[in-house]
Amino acid sequence: KTLAMVMVCMAMTLCVSCKKDDDKSEGGGGGSTGGYEYVDLGLPSGLLWATCNVGANKPEDYGNYYAWGETTTKNTYDWDTYRWCSNGDYHNLTKYNTLSSYGTVDNRTVLDITDDVAHANWGGAWRMHTETELQELLDCCTWTWTTLGENKGYRVTGSNGESIFLPAAGYYDGGSLFGADDTGSYLSSSLDADSPEGAYNLVFNSGNLNPQNFNGKSYGYSFAPFMPGSPGGNYYSDTAAKHSNGRGP
């Protein structure tokens, strides 16, 4: 089953006022940990976003592509090669499933740390974002469609003036890349509990932003990691528990 990308039409540049509490410093700037750079966008959560996608060397690079819940790249992205189903059928899911009509039910709605592509590849406190954390990035930052290097995407600027760049890296279906330089599709760690063959993701193009979209787990996606505001800490387990229903707090 191919899940259609449901896009919510929004302005090309979005600006919503959202600041940290007065007792929290704005911080600003960034740094690095484990060899990977991060930026403090002044988010209320204090989360620090990476400057590059997993597998990328520069902010504008697309990086590697991974299916949801997988931590290595491959040549073909479909249900036949997907790790968490059997017989190439999304009705035979073996993990991360809430409905008996889709296979083995385990009611896991947020990826385990061992299946988190950001943590598996970068280690430390790096991890994937949840649906709720994607929404924070939209609500608390200005999004401007632009070009960096040779690639198009969104410049995401926080209340403190710091920014990251999310390239329109497209996605893999089977062995082919679609939508590169036109569409961005960034999967979260949050399962769609009502349709467990999919997970929540941020989908965008030059005139649309939708952080509440959902797409099939077997496609290949780019991933933008982040970590908590205290580099070197392990924030994953607490946040995973907080978002255990896959719908945010």
Tab-separated table of C-alpha atoms in Angstrom:
chain	number	residue	atom	x	y	z
A	1	LYS	CA	0.000	0.000	0.000
A	2	THR	CA	1.370	3.366	-0.971
A	3	LEU	CA	0.446	6.148	1.383
A	4	ALA	CA	-0.250	9.439	-0.342
A	5	MET	CA	1.563	12.508	0.869
A	6	VAL	CA	-1.107	14.732	2.375
A	7	MET	CA	0.228	18.254	2.193
A	8	VAL	CA	-1.073	21.227	4.173
A	9	CYS	CA	-0.591	24.425	2.207
A	10	MET	CA	1.251	27.085	4.147
A	11	ALA	CA	3.267	30.219	3.400
A	12	MET	CA	6.772	29.897	2.024
A	13	THR	CA	8.123	31.717	5.049
A	14	LEU	CA	6.545	30.931	8.399
A	15	CYS	CA	7.262	32.879	11.578
A	16	VAL	CA	5.674	32.021	14.929
A	17	SER	CA	6.744	33.615	18.192
A	18	CYS	CA	8.018	30.965	20.556
A	19	LYS	CA	10.747	31.650	23.099
A	20	LYS	CA	12.413	29.882	25.983
A	21	ASP	CA	11.338	30.634	29.534
A	22	ASP	CA	13.032	33.670	31.102
A	23	ASP	CA	15.120	31.462	33.399
A	24	LYS	CA	16.683	29.674	30.483
A	25	SER	CA	19.532	31.273	28.600
A	26	GLU	CA	19.178	31.730	24.869
A	27	GLY	CA	22.581	30.141	24.393
A	28	GLY	CA	23.027	30.631	20.675
A	29	GLY	CA	25.765	29.358	18.442
A	30	GLY	CA	26.644	25.701	18.518
A	31	GLY	CA	29.411	23.208	18.988
A	32	SER	CA	30.198	19.579	18.337
A	33	THR	CA	30.088	16.260	20.117
A	34	GLY	CA	31.231	12.872	18.913
A	35	GLY	CA	32.567	14.560	15.794
A	36	TYR	CA	29.188	15.955	14.718
A	37	GLU	CA	28.190	19.618	14.831
A	38	TYR	CA	24.999	20.972	16.395
A	39	VAL	CA	23.173	24.309	16.564
A	40	ASP	CA	21.165	25.813	19.438
A	41	LEU	CA	18.030	27.292	17.849
A	42	GLY	CA	16.728	28.698	21.134
A	43	LEU	CA	13.897	26.141	21.299
A	44	PRO	CA	11.800	25.900	24.497
A	45	SER	CA	12.797	22.236	24.822
A	46	GLY	CA	16.500	23.106	24.658
A	47	LEU	CA	17.023	20.525	21.919
A	48	LEU	CA	20.118	20.944	19.753
A	49	TRP	CA	19.729	20.124	16.068
A	50	ALA	CA	22.510	18.696	13.921
A	51	THR	CA	23.916	20.806	11.099
A	52	CYS	CA	23.872	17.838	8.670
A	53	ASN	CA	21.747	14.826	7.850
A	54	VAL	CA	23.000	11.358	8.755
A	55	GLY	CA	25.636	10.438	6.183
A	56	ALA	CA	26.136	14.013	4.941
A	57	ASN	CA	29.377	15.999	5.046
A	58	LYS	CA	27.820	19.433	4.490
A	59	PRO	CA	24.461	20.968	5.507
A	60	GLU	CA	23.238	20.981	1.899
A	61	ASP	CA	24.166	17.335	1.247
A	62	TYR	CA	21.279	14.870	1.206
A	63	GLY	CA	23.085	12.248	3.245
A	64	ASN	CA	22.118	8.585	3.357
A	65	TYR	CA	18.647	7.089	3.073
A	66	TYR	CA	17.086	4.636	5.502
A	67	ALA	CA	13.773	2.864	5.948
A	68	TRP	CA	11.952	3.533	9.221
A	69	GLY	CA	13.433	1.446	12.033
A	70	GLU	CA	16.450	0.413	9.972
A	71	THR	CA	19.993	1.638	10.616
A	72	THR	CA	21.870	0.656	7.446
A	73	THR	CA	21.500	1.675	3.811
A	74	LYS	CA	20.521	-0.732	1.040
A	75	ASN	CA	19.961	-0.828	-2.715
A	76	THR	CA	16.188	-1.297	-2.718
A	77	TYR	CA	13.560	0.201	-0.412
A	78	ASP	CA	10.296	-1.757	-0.418
A	79	TRP	CA	8.337	-4.231	1.685
A	80	ASP	CA	10.312	-7.175	0.282
A	81	THR	CA	13.488	-5.793	1.868
A	82	TYR	CA	11.948	-4.172	4.949
A	83	ARG	CA	13.384	-5.484	8.211
A	84	TRP	CA	10.239	-5.459	10.316
A	85	CYS	CA	7.810	-7.456	8.195
A	86	SER	CA	7.715	-10.945	6.723
A	87	ASN	CA	6.935	-12.213	3.230
A	88	GLY	CA	7.155	-8.700	1.813
A	89	ASP	CA	3.678	-7.885	3.110
A	90	TYR	CA	2.890	-4.909	5.346
A	91	HIS	CA	0.034	-6.976	6.812
A	92	ASN	CA	2.728	-9.182	8.361
A	93	LEU	CA	4.559	-6.649	10.502
A	94	THR	CA	6.850	-8.255	13.088
A	95	LYS	CA	7.543	-5.166	15.227
A	96	TYR	CA	6.045	-1.707	15.827
A	97	ASN	CA	2.434	-2.644	15.290
A	98	THR	CA	-0.810	-1.737	17.056
A	99	LEU	CA	-3.412	-3.603	14.973
A	100	SER	CA	-3.858	-7.371	14.574
A	101	SER	CA	-4.816	-6.908	10.919
A	102	TYR	CA	-1.226	-5.772	10.300
A	103	GLY	CA	0.590	-8.686	11.940
A	104	THR	CA	2.151	-9.225	15.362
A	105	VAL	CA	0.901	-6.653	17.866
A	106	ASP	CA	3.459	-5.263	20.315
A	107	ASN	CA	1.977	-1.740	20.758
A	108	ARG	CA	5.376	-0.130	20.306
A	109	THR	CA	4.769	3.355	18.925
A	110	VAL	CA	8.209	4.952	19.289
A	111	LEU	CA	11.396	3.409	17.924
A	112	ASP	CA	13.672	1.573	20.344
A	113	ILE	CA	17.070	3.179	20.688
A	114	THR	CA	18.661	0.218	18.881
A	115	ASP	CA	16.467	0.974	15.855
A	116	ASP	CA	17.023	4.733	15.914
A	117	VAL	CA	19.164	5.539	12.867
A	118	ALA	CA	20.644	8.715	14.370
A	119	HIS	CA	21.753	7.009	17.585
A	120	ALA	CA	22.934	3.847	15.820
A	121	ASN	CA	25.152	5.797	13.412
A	122	TRP	CA	26.299	8.731	15.558
A	123	GLY	CA	26.080	7.325	19.096
A	124	GLY	CA	26.074	9.440	22.258
A	125	ALA	CA	22.845	11.340	22.862
A	126	TRP	CA	22.016	11.776	19.160
A	127	ARG	CA	18.584	10.505	18.161
A	128	MET	CA	15.635	10.966	15.823
A	129	HIS	CA	12.861	13.449	16.528
A	130	THR	CA	9.307	12.545	17.481
A	131	GLU	CA	6.177	13.940	15.855
A	132	THR	CA	5.833	16.480	18.677
A	133	GLU	CA	9.431	17.670	18.323
A	134	LEU	CA	8.937	18.216	14.601
A	135	GLN	CA	5.947	20.385	15.453
A	136	GLU	CA	8.086	22.434	17.852
A	137	LEU	CA	10.587	23.092	15.066
A	138	LEU	CA	7.764	24.396	12.889
A	139	ASP	CA	6.066	26.460	15.599
A	140	CYS	CA	9.184	28.085	17.006
A	141	CYS	CA	11.225	28.849	13.909
A	142	THR	CA	11.057	30.832	10.679
A	143	TRP	CA	11.102	28.600	7.586
A	144	THR	CA	12.461	30.109	4.374
A	145	TRP	CA	12.750	28.229	1.072
A	146	THR	CA	16.205	28.877	-0.368
A	147	THR	CA	19.234	27.341	-2.080
A	148	LEU	CA	22.439	26.331	-0.323
A	149	GLY	CA	25.285	25.260	-2.554
A	150	GLU	CA	23.511	23.531	-5.416
A	151	ASN	CA	20.578	22.144	-3.439
A	152	LYS	CA	17.195	23.609	-2.543
A	153	GLY	CA	15.561	23.285	0.857
A	154	TYR	CA	14.456	25.238	3.928
A	155	ARG	CA	16.553	27.525	6.068
A	156	VAL	CA	15.105	27.005	9.575
A	157	THR	CA	15.920	29.978	11.825
A	158	GLY	CA	15.361	30.023	15.577
A	159	SER	CA	14.361	32.941	17.812
A	160	ASN	CA	18.053	33.560	18.577
A	161	GLY	CA	18.983	34.004	14.914
A	162	GLU	CA	20.789	30.657	14.601
A	163	SER	CA	19.704	28.309	11.828
A	164	ILE	CA	19.957	24.900	10.181
A	165	PHE	CA	19.337	23.894	6.580
A	166	LEU	CA	17.047	20.974	5.660
A	167	PRO	CA	17.695	19.975	2.038
A	168	ALA	CA	14.888	18.750	-0.203
A	169	ALA	CA	16.446	15.301	-0.389
A	170	GLY	CA	13.437	13.434	-1.795
A	171	TYR	CA	12.905	9.772	-0.941
A	172	TYR	CA	13.648	6.299	-2.294
A	173	ASP	CA	10.911	3.996	-3.588
A	174	GLY	CA	12.364	0.688	-4.669
A	175	GLY	CA	15.737	1.512	-6.192
A	176	SER	CA	14.840	4.970	-7.484
A	177	LEU	CA	15.145	8.419	-5.928
A	178	PHE	CA	12.103	10.673	-6.293
A	179	GLY	CA	11.562	14.367	-5.554
A	180	ALA	CA	15.205	15.366	-4.992
A	181	ASP	CA	15.661	19.150	-4.966
A	182	ASP	CA	11.878	19.537	-4.855
A	183	THR	CA	10.522	17.562	-1.896
A	184	GLY	CA	11.793	16.944	1.620
A	185	SER	CA	10.527	13.986	3.633
A	186	TYR	CA	11.929	13.648	7.167
A	187	LEU	CA	10.536	10.707	9.105
A	188	SER	CA	10.041	10.916	12.881
A	189	SER	CA	10.425	8.101	15.394
A	190	SER	CA	6.632	8.138	15.977
A	191	LEU	CA	4.511	5.346	14.504
A	192	ASP	CA	1.083	6.102	13.086
A	193	ALA	CA	-0.842	3.924	15.543
A	194	ASP	CA	-4.005	4.059	13.413
A	195	SER	CA	-2.194	2.887	10.294
A	196	PRO	CA	0.961	1.111	11.506
A	197	GLU	CA	2.442	0.538	8.076
A	198	GLY	CA	3.325	4.248	8.254
A	199	ALA	CA	5.054	6.727	10.542
A	200	TYR	CA	4.698	10.482	11.047
A	201	ASN	CA	7.001	12.681	9.023
A	202	LEU	CA	7.660	16.215	7.914
A	203	VAL	CA	6.925	16.675	4.206
A	204	PHE	CA	7.711	19.906	2.402
A	205	ASN	CA	8.284	21.623	-0.906
A	206	SER	CA	8.685	25.277	-1.876
A	207	GLY	CA	5.105	26.205	-0.954
A	208	ASN	CA	4.041	23.543	1.539
A	209	LEU	CA	4.967	22.385	5.034
A	210	ASN	CA	3.263	19.510	6.814
A	211	PRO	CA	4.772	18.107	10.042
A	212	GLN	CA	1.742	15.857	10.636
A	213	ASN	CA	2.038	13.836	7.430
A	214	PHE	CA	2.480	10.063	7.423
A	215	ASN	CA	4.305	7.847	4.924
A	216	GLY	CA	5.064	4.170	4.479
A	217	LYS	CA	7.878	2.804	6.620
A	218	SER	CA	9.514	0.847	3.817
A	219	TYR	CA	10.594	3.871	1.732
A	220	GLY	CA	14.087	5.341	2.041
A	221	TYR	CA	14.281	8.694	3.862
A	222	SER	CA	16.890	11.220	4.929
A	223	PHE	CA	17.243	11.927	8.651
A	224	ALA	CA	18.216	15.061	10.591
A	225	PRO	CA	19.381	14.111	14.124
A	226	PHE	CA	19.321	16.166	17.304
A	227	MET	CA	20.118	15.795	20.990
A	228	PRO	CA	19.281	17.376	24.363
A	229	GLY	CA	20.674	20.685	25.557
A	230	SER	CA	23.398	19.018	27.652
A	231	PRO	CA	25.864	17.461	25.189
A	232	GLY	CA	26.971	14.009	26.244
A	233	GLY	CA	23.790	13.260	28.185
A	234	ASN	CA	21.416	10.403	27.398
A	235	TYR	CA	17.990	11.897	26.846
A	236	TYR	CA	16.520	9.143	24.697
A	237	SER	CA	14.918	6.853	27.268
A	238	ASP	CA	13.046	9.632	29.067
A	239	THR	CA	11.727	11.130	25.843
A	240	ALA	CA	10.746	7.758	24.420
A	241	ALA	CA	8.727	7.054	27.536
A	242	LYS	CA	7.135	10.500	27.396
A	243	HIS	CA	5.997	9.908	23.827
A	244	SER	CA	5.144	6.217	24.221
A	245	ASN	CA	1.672	6.709	22.733
A	246	GLY	CA	3.231	7.985	19.491
A	247	ARG	CA	1.065	11.110	19.552
A	248	GLY	CA	3.139	13.391	21.759
A	249	PRO	CA	2.614	14.208	25.465
